[in-house]
Short mmCIF file of C-alpha atoms in Angstrom, two decimals:
data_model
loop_
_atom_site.label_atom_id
_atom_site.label_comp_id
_atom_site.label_asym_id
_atom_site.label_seq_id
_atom_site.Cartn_x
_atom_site.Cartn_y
_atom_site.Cartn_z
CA UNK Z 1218 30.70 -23.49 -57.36
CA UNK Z 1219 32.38 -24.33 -60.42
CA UNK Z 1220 35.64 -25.98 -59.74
CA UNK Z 1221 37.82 -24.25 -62.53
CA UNK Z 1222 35.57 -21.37 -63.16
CA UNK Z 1223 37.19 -19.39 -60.47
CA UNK Z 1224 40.74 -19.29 -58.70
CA UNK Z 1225 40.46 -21.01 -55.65
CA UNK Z 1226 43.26 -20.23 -53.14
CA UNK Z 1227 45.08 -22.80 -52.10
CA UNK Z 1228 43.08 -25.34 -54.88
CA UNK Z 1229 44.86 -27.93 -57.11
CA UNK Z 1230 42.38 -30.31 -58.61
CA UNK Z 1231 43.30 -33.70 -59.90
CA UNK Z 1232 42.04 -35.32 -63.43
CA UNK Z 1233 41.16 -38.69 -61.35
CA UNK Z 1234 38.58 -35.67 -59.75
CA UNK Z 1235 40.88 -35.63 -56.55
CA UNK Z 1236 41.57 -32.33 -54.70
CA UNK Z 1237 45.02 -30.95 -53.54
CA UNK Z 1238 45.00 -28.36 -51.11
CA UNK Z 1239 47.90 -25.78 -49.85
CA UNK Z 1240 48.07 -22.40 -48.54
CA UNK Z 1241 44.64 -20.45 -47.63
CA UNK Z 1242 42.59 -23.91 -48.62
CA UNK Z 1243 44.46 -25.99 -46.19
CA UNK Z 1244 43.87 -23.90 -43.63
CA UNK Z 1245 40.64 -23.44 -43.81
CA UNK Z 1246 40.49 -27.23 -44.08
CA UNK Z 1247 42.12 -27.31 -40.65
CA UNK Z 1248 39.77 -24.81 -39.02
CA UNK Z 1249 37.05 -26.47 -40.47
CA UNK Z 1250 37.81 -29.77 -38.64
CA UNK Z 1251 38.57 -27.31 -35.43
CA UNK Z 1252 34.72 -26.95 -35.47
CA UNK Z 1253 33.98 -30.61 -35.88
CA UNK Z 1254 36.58 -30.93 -32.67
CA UNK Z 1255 34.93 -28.31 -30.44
CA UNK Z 1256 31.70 -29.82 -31.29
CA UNK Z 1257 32.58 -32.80 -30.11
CA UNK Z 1258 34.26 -31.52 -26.94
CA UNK Z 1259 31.04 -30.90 -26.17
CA UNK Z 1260 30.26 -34.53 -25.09
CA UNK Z 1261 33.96 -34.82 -23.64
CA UNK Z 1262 34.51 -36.95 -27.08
CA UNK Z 1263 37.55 -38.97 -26.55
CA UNK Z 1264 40.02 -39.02 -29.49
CA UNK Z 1265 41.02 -42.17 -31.55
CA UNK Z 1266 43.47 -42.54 -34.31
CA UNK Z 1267 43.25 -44.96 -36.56
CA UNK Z 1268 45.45 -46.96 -39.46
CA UNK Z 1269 44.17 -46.70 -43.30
CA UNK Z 1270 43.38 -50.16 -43.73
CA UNK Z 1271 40.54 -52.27 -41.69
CA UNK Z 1272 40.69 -56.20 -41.69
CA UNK Z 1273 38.46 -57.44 -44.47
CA UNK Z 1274 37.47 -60.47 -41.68
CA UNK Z 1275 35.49 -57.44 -39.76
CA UNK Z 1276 33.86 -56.15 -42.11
CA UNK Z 1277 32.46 -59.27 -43.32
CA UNK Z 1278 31.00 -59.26 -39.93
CA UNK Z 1279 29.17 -56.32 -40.70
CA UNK Z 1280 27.79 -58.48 -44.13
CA UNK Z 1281 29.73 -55.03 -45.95
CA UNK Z 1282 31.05 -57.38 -48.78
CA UNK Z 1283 27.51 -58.30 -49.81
CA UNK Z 1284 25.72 -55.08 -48.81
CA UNK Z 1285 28.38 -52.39 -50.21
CA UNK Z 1286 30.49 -54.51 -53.08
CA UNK Z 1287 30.17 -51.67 -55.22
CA UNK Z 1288 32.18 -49.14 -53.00
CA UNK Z 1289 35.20 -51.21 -51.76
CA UNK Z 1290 38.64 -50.72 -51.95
CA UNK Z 1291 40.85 -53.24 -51.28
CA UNK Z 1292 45.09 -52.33 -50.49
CA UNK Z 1293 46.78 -55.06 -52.86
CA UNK Z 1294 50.58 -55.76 -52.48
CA UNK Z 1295 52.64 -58.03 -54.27
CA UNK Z 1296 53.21 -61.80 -54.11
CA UNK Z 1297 57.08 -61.28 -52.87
CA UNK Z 1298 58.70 -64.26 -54.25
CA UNK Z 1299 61.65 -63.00 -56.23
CA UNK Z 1300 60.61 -64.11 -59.51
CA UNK Z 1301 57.26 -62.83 -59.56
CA UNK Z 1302 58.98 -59.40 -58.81
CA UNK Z 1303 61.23 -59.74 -61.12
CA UNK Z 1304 58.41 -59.89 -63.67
CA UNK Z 1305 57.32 -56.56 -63.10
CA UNK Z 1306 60.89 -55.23 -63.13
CA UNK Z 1307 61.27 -56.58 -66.80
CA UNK Z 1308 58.53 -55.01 -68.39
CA UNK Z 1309 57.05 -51.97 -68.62
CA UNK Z 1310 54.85 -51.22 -65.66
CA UNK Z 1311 52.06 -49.78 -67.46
CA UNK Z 1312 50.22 -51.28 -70.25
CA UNK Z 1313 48.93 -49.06 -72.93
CA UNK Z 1314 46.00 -48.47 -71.55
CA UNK Z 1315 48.15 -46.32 -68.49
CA UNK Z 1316 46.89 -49.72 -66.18
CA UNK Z 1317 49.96 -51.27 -63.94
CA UNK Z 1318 50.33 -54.77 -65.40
CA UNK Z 1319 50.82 -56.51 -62.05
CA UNK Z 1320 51.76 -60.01 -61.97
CA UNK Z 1321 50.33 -62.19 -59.05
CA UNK Z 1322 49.13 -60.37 -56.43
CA UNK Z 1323 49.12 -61.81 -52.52
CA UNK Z 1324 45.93 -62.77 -50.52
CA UNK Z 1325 44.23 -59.49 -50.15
CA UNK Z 1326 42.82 -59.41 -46.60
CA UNK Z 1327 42.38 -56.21 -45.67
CA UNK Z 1328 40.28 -53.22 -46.58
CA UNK Z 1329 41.21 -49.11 -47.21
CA UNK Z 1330 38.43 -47.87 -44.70
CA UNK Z 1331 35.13 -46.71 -46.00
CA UNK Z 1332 33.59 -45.39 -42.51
CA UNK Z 1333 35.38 -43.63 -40.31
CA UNK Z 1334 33.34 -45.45 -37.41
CA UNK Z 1335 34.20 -49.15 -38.12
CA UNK Z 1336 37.04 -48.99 -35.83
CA UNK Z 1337 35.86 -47.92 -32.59
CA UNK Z 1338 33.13 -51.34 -32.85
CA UNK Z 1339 36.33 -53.29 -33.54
CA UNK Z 1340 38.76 -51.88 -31.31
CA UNK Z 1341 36.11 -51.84 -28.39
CA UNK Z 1342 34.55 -55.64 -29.40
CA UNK Z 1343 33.84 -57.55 -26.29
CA UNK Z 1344 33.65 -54.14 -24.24
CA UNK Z 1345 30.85 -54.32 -20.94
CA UNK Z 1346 30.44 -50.41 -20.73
CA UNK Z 1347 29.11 -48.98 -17.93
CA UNK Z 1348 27.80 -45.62 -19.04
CA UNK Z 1349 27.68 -43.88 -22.44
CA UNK Z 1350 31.14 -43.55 -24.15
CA UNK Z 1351 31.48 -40.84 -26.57
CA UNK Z 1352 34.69 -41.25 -29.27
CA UNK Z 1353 35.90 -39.01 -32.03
CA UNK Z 1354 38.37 -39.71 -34.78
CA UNK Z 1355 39.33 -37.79 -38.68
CA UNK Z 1356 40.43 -40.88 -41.35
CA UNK Z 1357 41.25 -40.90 -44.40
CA UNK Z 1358 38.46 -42.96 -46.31
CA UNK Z 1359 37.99 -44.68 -49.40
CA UNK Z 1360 34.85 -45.54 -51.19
CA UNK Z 1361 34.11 -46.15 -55.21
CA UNK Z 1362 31.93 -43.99 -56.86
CA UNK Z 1363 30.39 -43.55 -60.51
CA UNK Z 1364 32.26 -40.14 -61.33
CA UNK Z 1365 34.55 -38.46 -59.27
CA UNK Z 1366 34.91 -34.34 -59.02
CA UNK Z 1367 36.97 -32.46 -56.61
CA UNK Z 1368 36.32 -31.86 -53.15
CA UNK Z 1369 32.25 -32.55 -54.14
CA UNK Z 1370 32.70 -36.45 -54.54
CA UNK Z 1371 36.23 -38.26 -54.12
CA UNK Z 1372 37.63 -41.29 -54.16
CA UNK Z 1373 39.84 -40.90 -51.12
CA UNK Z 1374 37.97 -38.39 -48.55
CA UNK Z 1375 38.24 -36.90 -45.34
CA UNK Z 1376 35.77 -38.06 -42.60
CA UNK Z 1377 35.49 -37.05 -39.23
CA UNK Z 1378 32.93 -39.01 -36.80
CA UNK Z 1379 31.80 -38.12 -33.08
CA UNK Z 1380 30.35 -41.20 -32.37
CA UNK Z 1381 27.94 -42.04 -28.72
CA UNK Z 1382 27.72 -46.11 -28.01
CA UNK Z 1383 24.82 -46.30 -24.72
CA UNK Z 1384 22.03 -47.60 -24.48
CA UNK Z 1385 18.84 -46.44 -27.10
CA UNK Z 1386 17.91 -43.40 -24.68
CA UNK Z 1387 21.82 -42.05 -24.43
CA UNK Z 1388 22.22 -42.54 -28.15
CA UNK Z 1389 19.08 -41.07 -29.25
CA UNK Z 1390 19.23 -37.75 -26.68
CA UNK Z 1391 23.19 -37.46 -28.32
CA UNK Z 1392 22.17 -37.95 -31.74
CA UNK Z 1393 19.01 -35.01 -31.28
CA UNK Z 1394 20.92 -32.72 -28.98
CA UNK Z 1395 23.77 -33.03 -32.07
CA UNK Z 1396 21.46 -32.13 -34.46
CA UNK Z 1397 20.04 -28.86 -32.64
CA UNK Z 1398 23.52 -27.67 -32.00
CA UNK Z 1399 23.84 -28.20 -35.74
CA UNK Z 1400 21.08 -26.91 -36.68
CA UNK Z 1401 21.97 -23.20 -34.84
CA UNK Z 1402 25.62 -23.37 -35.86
CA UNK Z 1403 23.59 -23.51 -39.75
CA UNK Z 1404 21.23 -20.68 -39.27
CA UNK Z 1405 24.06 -18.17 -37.38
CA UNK Z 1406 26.58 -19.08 -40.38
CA UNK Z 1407 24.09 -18.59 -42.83
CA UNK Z 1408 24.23 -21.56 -44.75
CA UNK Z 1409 21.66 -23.10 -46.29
CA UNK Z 1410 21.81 -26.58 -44.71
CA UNK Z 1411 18.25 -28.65 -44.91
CA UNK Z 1412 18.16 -31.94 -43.44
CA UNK Z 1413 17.09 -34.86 -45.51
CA UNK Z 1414 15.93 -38.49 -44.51
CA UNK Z 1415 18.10 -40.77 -46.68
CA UNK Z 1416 19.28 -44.19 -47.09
CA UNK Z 1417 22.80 -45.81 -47.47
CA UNK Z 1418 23.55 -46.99 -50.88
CA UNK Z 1419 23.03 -50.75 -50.79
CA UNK Z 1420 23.96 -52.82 -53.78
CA UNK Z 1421 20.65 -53.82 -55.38
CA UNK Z 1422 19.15 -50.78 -54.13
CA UNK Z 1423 15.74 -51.40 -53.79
CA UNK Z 1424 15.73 -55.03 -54.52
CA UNK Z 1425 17.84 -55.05 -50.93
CA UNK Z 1426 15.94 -56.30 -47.83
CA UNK Z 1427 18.09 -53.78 -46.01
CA UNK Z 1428 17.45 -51.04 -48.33
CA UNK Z 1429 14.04 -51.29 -47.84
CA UNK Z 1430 14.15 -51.62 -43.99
CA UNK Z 1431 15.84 -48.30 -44.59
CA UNK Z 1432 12.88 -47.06 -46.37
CA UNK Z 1433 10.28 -47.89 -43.29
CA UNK Z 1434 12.68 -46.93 -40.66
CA UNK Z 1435 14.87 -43.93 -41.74
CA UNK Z 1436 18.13 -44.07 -39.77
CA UNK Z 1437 20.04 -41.64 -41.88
CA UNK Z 1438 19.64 -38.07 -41.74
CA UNK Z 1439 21.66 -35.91 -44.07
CA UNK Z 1440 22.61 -32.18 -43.90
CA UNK Z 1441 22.30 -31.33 -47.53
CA UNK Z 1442 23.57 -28.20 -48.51
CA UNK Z 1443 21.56 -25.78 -51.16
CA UNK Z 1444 19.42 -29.05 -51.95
CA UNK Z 1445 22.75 -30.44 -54.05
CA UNK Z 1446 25.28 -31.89 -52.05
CA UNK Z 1447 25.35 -33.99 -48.46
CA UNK Z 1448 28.30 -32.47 -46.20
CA UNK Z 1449 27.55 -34.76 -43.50
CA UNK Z 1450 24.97 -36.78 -41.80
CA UNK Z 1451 23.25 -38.28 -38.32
CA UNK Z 1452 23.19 -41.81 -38.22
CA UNK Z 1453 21.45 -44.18 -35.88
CA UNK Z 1454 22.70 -47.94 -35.60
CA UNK Z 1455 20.19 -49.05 -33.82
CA UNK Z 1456 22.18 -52.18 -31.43
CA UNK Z 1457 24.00 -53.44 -34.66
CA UNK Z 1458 27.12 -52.77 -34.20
CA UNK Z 1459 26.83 -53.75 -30.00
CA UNK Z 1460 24.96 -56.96 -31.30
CA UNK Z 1461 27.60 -57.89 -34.32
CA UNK Z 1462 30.77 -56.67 -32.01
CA UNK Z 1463 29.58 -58.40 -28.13
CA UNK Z 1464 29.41 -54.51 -26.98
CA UNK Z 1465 27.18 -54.13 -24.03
CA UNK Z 1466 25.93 -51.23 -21.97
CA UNK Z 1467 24.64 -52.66 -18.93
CA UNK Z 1468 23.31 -56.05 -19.28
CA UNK Z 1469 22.50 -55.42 -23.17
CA UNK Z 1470 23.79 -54.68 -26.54
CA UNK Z 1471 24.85 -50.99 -26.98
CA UNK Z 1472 23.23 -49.40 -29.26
CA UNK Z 1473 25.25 -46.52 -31.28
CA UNK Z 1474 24.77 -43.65 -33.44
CA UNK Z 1475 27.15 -41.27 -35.22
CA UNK Z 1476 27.47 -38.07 -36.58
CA UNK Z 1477 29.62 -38.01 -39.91
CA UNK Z 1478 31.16 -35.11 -41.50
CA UNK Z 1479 32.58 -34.98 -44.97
CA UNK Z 1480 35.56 -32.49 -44.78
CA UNK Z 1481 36.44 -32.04 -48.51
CA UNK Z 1482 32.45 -31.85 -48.98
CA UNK Z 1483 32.00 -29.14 -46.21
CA UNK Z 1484 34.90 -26.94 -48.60
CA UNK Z 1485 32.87 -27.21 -51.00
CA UNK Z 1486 30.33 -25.80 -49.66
CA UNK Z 1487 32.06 -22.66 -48.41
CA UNK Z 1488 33.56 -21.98 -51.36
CA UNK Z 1489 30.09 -22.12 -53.30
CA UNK Z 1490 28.49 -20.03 -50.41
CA UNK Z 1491 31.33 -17.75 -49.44
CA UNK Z 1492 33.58 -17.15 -52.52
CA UNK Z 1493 36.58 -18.55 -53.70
CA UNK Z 1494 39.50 -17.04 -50.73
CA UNK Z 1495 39.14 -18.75 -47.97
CA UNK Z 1496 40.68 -15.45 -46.04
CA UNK Z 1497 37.50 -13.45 -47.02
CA UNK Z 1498 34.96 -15.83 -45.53
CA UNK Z 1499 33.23 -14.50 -42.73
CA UNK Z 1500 34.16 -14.77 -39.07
CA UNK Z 1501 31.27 -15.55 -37.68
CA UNK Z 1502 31.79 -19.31 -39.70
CA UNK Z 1503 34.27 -19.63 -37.03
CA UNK Z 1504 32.67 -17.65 -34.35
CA UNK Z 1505 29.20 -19.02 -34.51
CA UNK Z 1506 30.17 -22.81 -33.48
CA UNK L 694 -9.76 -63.08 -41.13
CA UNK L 695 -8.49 -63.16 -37.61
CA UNK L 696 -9.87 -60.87 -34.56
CA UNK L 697 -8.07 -57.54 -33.32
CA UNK L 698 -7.34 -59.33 -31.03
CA UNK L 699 -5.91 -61.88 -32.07
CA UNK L 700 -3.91 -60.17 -35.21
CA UNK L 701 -2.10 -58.50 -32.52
CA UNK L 702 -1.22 -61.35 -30.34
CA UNK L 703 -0.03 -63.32 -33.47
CA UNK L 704 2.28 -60.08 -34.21
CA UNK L 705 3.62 -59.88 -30.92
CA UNK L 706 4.72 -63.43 -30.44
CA UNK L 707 5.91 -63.68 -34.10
CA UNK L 708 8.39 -60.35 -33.16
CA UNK L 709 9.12 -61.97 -30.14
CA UNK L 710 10.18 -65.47 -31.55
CA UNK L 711 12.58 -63.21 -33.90
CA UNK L 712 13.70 -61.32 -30.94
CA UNK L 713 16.38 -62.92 -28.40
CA UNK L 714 15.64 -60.10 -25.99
CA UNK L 715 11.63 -59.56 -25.46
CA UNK L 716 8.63 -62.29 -24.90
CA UNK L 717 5.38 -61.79 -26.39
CA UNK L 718 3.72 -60.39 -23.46
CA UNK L 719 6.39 -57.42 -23.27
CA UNK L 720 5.55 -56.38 -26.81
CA UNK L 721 2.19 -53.98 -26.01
CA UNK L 722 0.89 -51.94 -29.03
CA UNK L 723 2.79 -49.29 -29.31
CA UNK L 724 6.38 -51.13 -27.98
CA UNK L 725 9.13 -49.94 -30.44
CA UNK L 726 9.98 -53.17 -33.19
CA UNK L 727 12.47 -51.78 -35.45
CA UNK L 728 14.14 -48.68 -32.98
CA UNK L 729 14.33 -51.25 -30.44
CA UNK L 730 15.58 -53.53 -33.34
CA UNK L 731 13.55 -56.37 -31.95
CA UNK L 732 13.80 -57.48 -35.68
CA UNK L 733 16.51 -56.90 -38.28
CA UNK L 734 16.26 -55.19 -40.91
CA UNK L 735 16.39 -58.44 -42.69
CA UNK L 736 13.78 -59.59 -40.92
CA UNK L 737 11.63 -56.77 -42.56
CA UNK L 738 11.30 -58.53 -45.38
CA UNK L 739 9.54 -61.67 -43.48
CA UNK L 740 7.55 -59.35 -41.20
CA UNK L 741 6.22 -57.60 -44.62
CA UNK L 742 5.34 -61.51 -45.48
CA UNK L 743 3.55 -62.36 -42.47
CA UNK L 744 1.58 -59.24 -42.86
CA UNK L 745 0.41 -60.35 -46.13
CA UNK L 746 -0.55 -63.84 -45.06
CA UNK L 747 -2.35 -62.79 -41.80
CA UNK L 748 -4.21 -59.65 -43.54
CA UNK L 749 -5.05 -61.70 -47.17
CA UNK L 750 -3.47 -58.69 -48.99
CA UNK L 751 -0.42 -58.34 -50.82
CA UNK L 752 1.60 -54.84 -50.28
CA UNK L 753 3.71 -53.05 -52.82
CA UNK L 754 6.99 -52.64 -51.09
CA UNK L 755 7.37 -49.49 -53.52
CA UNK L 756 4.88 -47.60 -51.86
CA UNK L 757 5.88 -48.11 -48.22
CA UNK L 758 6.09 -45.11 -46.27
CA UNK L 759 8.79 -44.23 -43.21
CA UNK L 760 7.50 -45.46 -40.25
CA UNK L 761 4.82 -48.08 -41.25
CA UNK L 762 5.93 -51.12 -39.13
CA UNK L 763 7.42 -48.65 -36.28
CA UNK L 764 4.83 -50.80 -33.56
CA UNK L 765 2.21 -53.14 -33.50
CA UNK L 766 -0.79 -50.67 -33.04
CA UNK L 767 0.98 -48.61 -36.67
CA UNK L 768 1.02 -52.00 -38.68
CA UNK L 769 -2.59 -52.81 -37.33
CA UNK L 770 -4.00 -49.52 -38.29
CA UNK L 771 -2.24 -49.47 -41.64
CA UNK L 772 -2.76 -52.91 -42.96
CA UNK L 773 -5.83 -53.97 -40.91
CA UNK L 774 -7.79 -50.90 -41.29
CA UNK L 775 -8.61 -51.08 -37.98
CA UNK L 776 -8.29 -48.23 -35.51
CA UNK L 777 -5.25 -48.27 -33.08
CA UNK L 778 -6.14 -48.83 -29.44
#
């Protein structure tokens, strides 16, 4: 697809490379997550809601600051004292360059979430779980990129996570039986889906220690779509997250794994495969999950 | 050069030493390292340094493939040239 070649119904598109969706769009956007959902009714997934913004003092338990510095986002509000206000009430609030000209800014100490994940391990820290739990949630997430282009790589996103925290076995048997389901649901909708060992984007790429563990022990697994774009992926955490966040399944860390979907990326897809009116795709998209 | 023998029992306690949850004699050849994250993946680094010091060669990180340190009986067959047992 060529955003801007064709109509799109429903499609606004942003020059900051954001996407704004009404009408047919939306609602396809809507049953589209209705598949993620049923999918993950499958393991009885429990749904979680979560705010926009993640303490910056847990994700520097997860070392993010150092490993990811280069896709942060941090929420900044004003210092609130009355004249520092009052200096951005004087001025113009834009400089020439179209940049807000803030004046002092207070202690930034949270983060606009980049993983949908994150907050079950820090909502559940401390948590002795007696048998597998599995957890779903849809958030709004943030996460700096070199270019931006609607609905195929945004700023702000759309993630949706069915996530299984056991022990290795439970993870590992939820993480393969995910991926067959997936794989069936690709073949009956007939789109071209591949999966694709991959690693996360650490800063230093491979100068990174953990970028290179990555390489020897693959724990990403993307579904790449006509060998251009990943619309989602299978993740294994190993004990991590159980290790870093005191979660235990029995008498040991959890270990975790998660299956990622990127909702403005999965769109994209459809439109490429299926045309550009969401009302004309075919049913069996809907029926085959 | 050390034995077999005794490459592996120097790569089982140095994963165990690393590990909080596994002693040396629970680590048999083909016992999980990185799945079972007995080691982190910062540890990788030090494991690919200890491999290099106990073997006398050096190893182009570049060039690694997936799975080369997955147990002790894959490291010993790829960077001992000995068979796995």
């Amino acid at each position: 697809m060529n955003p801007g070649s064709e109509a799109v119904a429903g499609l606004r598109t942003r020059d900051d490379g954001h996407a704004v969706l009404s009408g047919p769009l939306l609602a396809a956007s809507r049953r589209v997550d209705g598949l993620f959902a049923k999918w993950s009714a499958r393991w009885n997934a429990e749904e979680w809601r979560f705010p926009a913004v993640l303490p910056a003092s847990q994700l520097d338990r997860l070392d993010y600051f150092r490993s990811f510095p280069h896709l942060v986002t941090f929420p900044v509000v004003l210092d609130d004292a009355p004249e520092n206000l009052a200096r951005l009430v004087s001025g113009p609030a834009l400089g020439d360059d179209g940049a807000v000209r803030l004046p002092a800014t207070a202690p930034v100490r949270d983060v606009l979430t980049p993983a949908a994940c994150y907050h079950f391990y820090v909502e559940l820290a401390g948590a002795r779980l007696d048998q597998a739990r599995h957890l779903t949630t849809v958030a709004s997430c943030f996460r700096r990129e070199k270019f931006y282009r609607p609905l195929f790589r945004q700023w702000n996103f759309t993630m949706r996570e069915v996530v299984c925290i056991g022990t290795l076995e439970e993870v590992a048997s939820f993480l393969s039986s995910f991926r067959e389901l997936l794989t069936g649901y690709f073949t009956a909708a007939e789109l071209p889906v591949a999966w694709q060992e991959a690693a996360d984007p650490f800063f230093g790429g491979a100068a990174n220690p953990k970028f290179i563990a990555q390489m020897v022990d693959p724990v990403k697994t993307e579904m790449v779509f006509s060998s251009e774009l990943a619309i989602g992926s299978i993740n294994s955490h190993r004990s991590f997250f159980g290790e870093t966040f005191g979660i235990t399944r029995g008498d040991s860390p959890a270990f975790s794994g998660c299956v990622a979907f990127g909702l403005e990326r999965w769109l994209y897809a459809l439109l490429a495969r299926f045309g550009p009116d969401p009302e004309r795709w075919p049913a069996a998209l809907w029926e085959a999950a | 050069m050390k034995s077999e023998p005794e490459v592996r029992t120097h790569l089982a306690r140095w994963v165990a030493e690393r590990s909080r949850s596994v002693q040396a004699e629970e680590i048999s050849g083909n016992t999980p390292i990185l799945e079972r994250r007995l080691i982190t993946s910062v540890q990788v680094m030090d494991l690919i340094l200890e491999i290099e010091q106990l073997s006398g060669r050096s190893i182009d990180v570049s060039r690694l493939k997936p799975g080369v340190f997955k147990d002790i009986d894959t490291i010993y067959r790829n960077f001992f040239g000995g068979p796995s047992s």
